Short mmCIF file of C-alpha atoms and ligand atoms in Angstrom, two decimals:
data_model
loop_
_atom_site.label_atom_id
_atom_site.label_comp_id
_atom_site.label_asym_id
_atom_site.label_seq_id
_atom_site.Cartn_x
_atom_site.Cartn_y
_atom_site.Cartn_z
CA UNK A 1 -0.17 -0.07 0.23
CA UNK A 2 1.30 3.57 -0.93
CA UNK A 3 0.20 6.28 1.83
CA UNK A 4 -1.50 9.36 0.71
CA UNK A 5 0.22 12.61 1.77
CA UNK A 6 -3.73 13.49 2.72
CA UNK A 7 -3.10 10.25 5.06
CA UNK A 8 -0.08 11.26 6.68
CA UNK A 9 -2.23 14.71 7.43
CA UNK A 10 -5.07 12.89 8.70
CA UNK A 11 -2.62 11.11 11.54
CA UNK A 12 -1.10 14.17 12.32
CA UNK A 13 -4.51 16.12 12.45
CA UNK A 14 -5.82 13.43 14.86
CA UNK A 15 -2.94 13.71 17.18
CA UNK A 16 -2.62 17.52 16.97
CA UNK A 17 -6.14 17.76 18.40
CA UNK A 18 -5.31 15.77 21.24
CA UNK A 19 -2.14 17.52 21.62
CA UNK A 20 -3.66 21.35 22.08
CA UNK A 21 -0.78 23.65 21.93
CA UNK A 22 1.77 21.38 22.85
CA UNK A 23 4.38 21.02 19.78
CA UNK A 24 6.94 18.36 19.74
CA UNK A 25 10.24 19.38 18.51
CA UNK A 26 12.65 15.53 19.00
CA UNK A 27 11.04 12.13 18.10
CA UNK A 28 12.75 9.46 19.60
CA UNK A 29 12.11 5.85 18.56
CA UNK A 30 13.32 3.31 21.80
CA UNK A 31 13.97 -0.16 21.07
CA UNK A 32 14.89 -2.92 23.51
CA UNK A 33 15.03 -1.72 27.08
CA UNK A 34 15.03 2.03 26.40
CA UNK A 35 11.36 1.82 26.10
CA UNK A 36 10.76 2.96 29.90
CA UNK A 37 11.78 6.33 29.23
CA UNK A 38 8.45 6.77 27.70
CA UNK A 39 7.09 6.21 31.43
CA UNK A 40 9.12 9.00 32.45
CA UNK A 41 8.05 11.76 30.25
CA UNK A 42 6.69 15.20 32.24
CA UNK A 43 3.41 16.33 31.51
CA UNK A 44 2.41 13.11 29.49
CA UNK A 45 -0.33 12.71 26.87
CA UNK A 46 0.12 8.97 25.74
CA UNK A 47 -1.70 8.30 22.66
CA UNK A 48 -2.12 4.17 21.82
CA UNK A 49 -1.06 3.64 18.20
CA UNK A 50 -4.30 1.86 17.59
CA UNK A 51 -6.43 5.23 18.04
CA UNK A 52 -4.45 6.84 15.80
CA UNK A 53 -6.16 7.29 11.76
CA UNK A 54 -4.13 4.88 9.61
CA UNK A 55 -1.30 3.78 12.35
CA UNK A 56 -0.38 0.24 12.63
CA UNK A 57 0.21 -1.40 16.38
CA UNK A 58 3.11 -2.94 17.45
CA UNK A 59 3.55 -6.79 18.04
CA UNK A 60 6.96 -7.50 19.38
CA UNK A 61 7.49 -8.25 23.16
CA UNK A 62 8.91 -5.66 25.16
CA UNK A 63 7.30 -2.96 22.93
CA UNK A 64 4.72 -1.02 24.39
CA UNK A 65 2.51 0.31 20.88
CA UNK A 66 1.96 3.93 21.94
CA UNK A 67 2.96 7.48 21.15
CA UNK A 68 3.91 10.04 24.54
CA UNK A 69 4.14 13.53 23.96
CA UNK A 70 5.72 15.99 26.63
CA UNK A 71 9.08 16.87 28.27
CA UNK A 72 12.21 14.98 28.84
CA UNK A 73 15.56 16.19 30.03
CA UNK A 74 13.92 19.93 29.08
CA UNK A 75 13.02 18.76 25.69
CA UNK A 76 9.41 18.77 23.85
CA UNK A 77 9.54 14.99 22.85
CA UNK A 78 7.37 12.44 21.05
CA UNK A 79 8.63 9.35 22.31
CA UNK A 80 7.33 5.98 20.23
CA UNK A 81 6.97 3.47 23.04
CA UNK A 82 7.41 0.55 20.37
CA UNK A 83 8.49 0.82 16.87
CA UNK A 84 7.11 -1.40 14.28
CA UNK A 85 9.36 -4.18 12.41
CA UNK A 86 9.63 -5.34 8.64
CA UNK A 87 9.44 -9.28 10.53
CA UNK A 88 6.08 -8.73 11.80
CA UNK A 89 4.35 -8.66 8.76
CA UNK A 90 4.74 -4.59 7.87
CA UNK A 91 5.73 -2.92 4.95
CA UNK A 92 8.63 -0.56 5.10
CA UNK A 93 6.62 2.11 4.46
CA UNK A 94 4.46 0.85 7.62
CA UNK A 95 7.62 0.74 9.63
CA UNK A 96 8.19 4.28 8.76
CA UNK A 97 4.78 5.94 8.98
CA UNK A 98 5.06 7.62 12.08
CA UNK A 99 8.25 9.29 11.27
CA UNK A 100 6.84 11.61 8.58
CA UNK A 101 3.71 12.32 10.81
CA UNK A 102 5.96 13.38 13.57
CA UNK A 103 7.90 15.55 10.85
CA UNK A 104 4.52 17.19 10.09
CA UNK A 105 3.74 17.55 14.17
CA UNK A 106 7.03 19.75 14.35
CA UNK A 107 9.89 17.20 14.87
CA UNK A 108 13.32 18.46 13.31
CA UNK A 109 15.30 15.72 15.06
CA UNK A 110 15.18 11.73 15.70
CA UNK A 111 16.90 10.01 18.45
CA UNK A 112 17.11 6.13 17.25
CA UNK A 113 17.73 3.64 19.55
CA UNK A 114 17.84 -0.41 19.14
CA UNK A 115 19.92 -3.16 20.43
CA UNK A 116 22.02 -5.29 17.76
CA UNK A 117 24.68 -7.69 17.65
CA UNK A 118 27.74 -6.92 17.77
CA UNK A 119 29.98 -8.24 14.69
CA UNK A 120 33.39 -7.15 16.06
CA UNK A 121 35.65 -9.35 17.85
CA UNK A 122 37.13 -7.02 19.42
CA UNK A 123 34.28 -5.34 21.15
CA UNK A 124 32.28 -6.56 23.89
CA UNK A 125 28.39 -7.42 24.65
CA UNK A 126 27.37 -4.68 26.67
CA UNK A 127 28.89 -2.04 25.07
CA UNK A 128 26.83 0.96 23.37
CA UNK A 129 28.06 2.14 19.83
CA UNK A 130 26.89 5.35 18.48
CA UNK A 131 25.56 4.87 15.01
CA UNK A 132 28.05 6.94 12.47
CA UNK A 133 26.38 4.97 9.22
CA UNK A 134 23.95 2.20 8.04
CA UNK A 135 23.84 -0.70 5.60
CA UNK A 136 20.57 -1.61 3.95
CA UNK A 137 21.48 -3.42 0.78
CA UNK A 138 19.54 -6.43 0.56
CA UNK A 139 15.99 -5.46 1.01
CA UNK A 140 14.03 -2.62 -0.54
CA UNK A 141 13.66 1.11 0.26
CA UNK A 142 10.74 2.55 2.77
CA UNK A 143 11.16 5.47 -0.15
CA UNK A 144 9.86 2.91 -2.62
CA UNK A 145 6.67 3.57 -5.11
CA UNK A 146 5.64 7.31 -5.62
CA UNK A 147 7.74 9.76 -3.90
CA UNK A 148 5.58 12.74 -2.21
CA UNK A 149 7.56 15.50 -2.92
CA UNK A 150 6.11 17.42 -0.33
CA UNK A 151 8.46 14.96 2.18
CA UNK A 152 11.63 15.21 0.13
CA UNK A 153 13.28 15.05 -3.34
CA UNK A 154 13.00 11.44 -5.57
CA UNK A 155 16.92 10.41 -4.94
CA UNK A 156 17.87 11.76 -1.94
CA UNK A 157 21.57 12.16 -0.91
CA UNK A 158 22.40 9.75 1.73
CA UNK A 159 25.66 10.78 2.38
CA UNK A 160 24.98 11.29 5.94
CA UNK A 161 21.94 9.97 7.42
CA UNK A 162 23.21 9.81 10.61
CA UNK A 163 23.86 14.07 11.43
CA UNK A 164 27.55 14.76 12.17
CA UNK A 165 26.94 17.72 14.42
CA UNK A 166 24.43 15.13 16.83
CA UNK A 167 27.43 12.51 16.37
CA UNK A 168 30.27 15.09 17.60
CA UNK A 169 27.13 16.13 20.52
CA UNK A 170 26.93 12.22 21.67
CA UNK A 171 30.86 12.39 21.68
CA UNK A 172 31.27 14.98 24.22
CA UNK A 173 27.96 13.69 26.30
CA UNK A 174 29.67 10.05 26.25
CA UNK A 175 32.84 11.57 27.87
CA UNK A 176 31.85 13.94 30.07
CA UNK A 177 29.90 10.66 31.46
CA UNK A 178 32.81 8.50 31.49
CA UNK A 179 30.77 5.96 29.23
CA UNK A 180 32.50 3.98 26.19
CA UNK A 181 31.29 4.72 23.15
CA UNK A 182 32.28 2.38 20.16
CA UNK A 183 31.86 4.00 16.74
CA UNK A 184 30.39 2.02 13.97
CA UNK A 185 28.12 1.15 11.26
CA UNK A 186 24.51 -0.62 11.56
CA UNK A 187 24.07 -3.49 9.07
CA UNK A 188 20.23 -3.94 8.94
CA UNK A 189 18.83 -7.42 8.30
CA UNK A 190 15.38 -8.03 8.12
CA UNK A 191 15.20 -10.99 10.69
CA UNK A 192 13.00 -12.70 12.28
CA UNK A 193 15.91 -15.26 12.53
CA UNK A 194 18.90 -14.02 13.37
CA UNK A 195 21.70 -14.05 11.08
CA UNK A 196 23.82 -17.22 10.70
CA UNK A 197 27.23 -17.12 11.08
CA UNK A 198 28.21 -16.93 7.24
CA UNK A 199 25.65 -13.55 7.42
CA UNK A 200 27.36 -12.24 10.38
CA UNK A 201 30.87 -12.91 8.43
CA UNK A 202 29.58 -11.30 5.27
CA UNK A 203 28.30 -8.35 7.32
CA UNK A 204 31.71 -7.93 8.52
CA UNK A 205 33.55 -7.78 5.52
CA UNK A 206 30.77 -5.36 4.03
CA UNK A 207 31.62 -2.98 6.30
CA UNK A 208 29.22 -3.68 9.07
CA UNK A 209 29.71 -3.44 13.18
CA UNK A 210 26.39 -4.23 14.74
CA UNK A 211 23.69 -6.43 12.88
CA UNK A 212 20.17 -5.15 13.70
CA UNK A 213 16.45 -5.87 12.60
CA UNK A 214 15.25 -2.57 12.62
CA UNK A 215 16.35 1.12 12.78
CA UNK A 216 17.59 1.75 8.98
CA UNK A 217 14.09 2.04 7.40
CA UNK A 218 12.94 4.70 9.97
CA UNK A 219 16.45 6.47 9.80
CA UNK A 220 16.14 6.43 5.68
CA UNK A 221 12.84 8.40 5.62
CA UNK A 222 13.32 10.54 8.55
CA UNK A 223 16.57 11.85 6.39
CA UNK A 224 14.24 12.37 3.13
CA UNK A 225 12.20 14.52 5.12
CA UNK A 226 15.05 16.56 6.52
CA UNK A 227 15.31 15.24 10.11
CA UNK A 228 18.63 15.37 11.68
CA UNK A 229 19.34 11.85 13.09
CA UNK A 230 21.18 10.73 15.83
CA UNK A 231 21.73 6.79 16.31
CA UNK A 232 22.64 4.51 19.27
CA UNK A 233 22.81 0.83 19.44
CA UNK A 234 23.46 -1.59 22.76
CA UNK A 235 25.66 -4.25 21.59
CA UNK A 236 23.07 -7.14 23.42
CA UNK A 237 25.00 -9.93 22.45
CA UNK A 238 27.98 -11.19 20.07
CA UNK A 239 26.78 -11.63 16.44
CA UNK A 240 25.57 -15.39 15.69
CA UNK A 241 29.31 -17.30 15.41
CA UNK A 242 31.20 -15.35 17.24
CA UNK A 243 31.12 -16.98 20.49
CA UNK A 244 29.83 -20.96 20.66
CA UNK A 245 26.73 -20.69 22.37
CA UNK A 246 23.01 -20.10 20.76
CA UNK A 247 21.68 -16.85 20.47
CA UNK A 248 18.20 -16.19 21.88
CA UNK A 249 15.85 -13.28 23.17
CA UNK A 250 16.69 -13.72 26.87
CA UNK A 251 19.88 -12.44 26.05
CA UNK A 252 18.99 -9.32 24.61
CA UNK A 253 16.48 -8.49 27.15
CA UNK A 254 18.92 -9.02 29.93
CA UNK A 255 21.52 -7.02 27.94
CA UNK A 256 18.79 -4.71 27.97
CA UNK A 257 18.09 -4.26 31.43
CA UNK A 258 21.55 -4.28 32.63
CA UNK A 259 22.49 -1.17 30.27
CA UNK A 260 19.65 0.57 31.05
CA UNK A 261 21.09 2.95 33.53
CA UNK A 262 24.09 3.76 31.24
CA UNK A 263 22.39 3.53 28.46
CA UNK A 264 19.66 6.32 29.41
CA UNK A 265 21.73 8.95 30.97
CA UNK A 266 23.65 8.83 27.48
CA UNK A 267 20.19 9.40 25.60
CA UNK A 268 19.19 11.88 28.29
CA UNK A 269 22.60 13.68 28.48
CA UNK A 270 22.37 14.10 24.48
CA UNK A 271 18.34 15.46 24.86
CA UNK A 272 19.04 17.97 26.86
CA UNK A 273 22.41 19.26 25.10
CA UNK A 274 20.66 19.55 21.99
N1 HPA B 301 21.03 -9.68 15.58
C1 HPA B 301 19.98 -9.29 14.70
N2 HPA B 301 19.44 -8.65 15.46
C2 HPA B 301 19.64 -8.69 17.11
C3 HPA B 301 20.43 -9.47 17.55
C4 HPA B 301 21.48 -9.44 16.51
O1 HPA B 301 22.00 -10.76 17.02
N3 HPA B 301 20.49 -8.73 18.78
C5 HPA B 301 19.84 -7.85 19.12
N4 HPA B 301 18.78 -7.89 17.87
#
């Protein structure tokens, strides 16, 4: 299905009516482990996805499926508590639909977080990575189909999907908090099966540092419509084949719980400095 500009506007219009005078500036898509930040938004107005025209529900475990508007670290935010994934059966347009709606509501910045497998053998599970770029070669683009010029051009430049200025800000905040922040390329794999060891080796050869099943589509759409993007990965596990043990969702959730304090302080610190 191709969404029309009218549909994006209808979604934004519905939300605008619910928000009254509040206008968000920073959109946040929080992955495994950081969804709780949506619960600490001040003066929160929460809208379940199911109530918003044209929105799809999120079915992934640990993803609440609602938008929370309010103030966080002094910024006016729109927090997506739970994202949609392609592996849930949604198209890439569905997955990134909310980003355009949040853009219409006035958000000019997107912060994305996720959990992903660590491809590099010289890094460790549990570490945090600043996303400097991404690879999404083996699946279609969320921009496929008729272009909506109200959002951006047909052939958008993708040289800096992740805004260099925000990367610099993240480095500064990490240093001030004494947090080790790795930097690398997020290699998108659509899942839901974890990668094979051969796929992980291929990702490494192609320049990936982390492998994960989210984020890349939303970031393409955000950059297309002129948003500044900042992205972080929690390296929740060593990617398949690196350690002699099977991967499990429990391992990812445990790592997310363990990193919760450090990860949320880093994200909140960056938000404050925006
Ligand atoms: N691969 C893909 N997605 C993931 C992983 C992984 O190893 N860990 C957490 N999300």
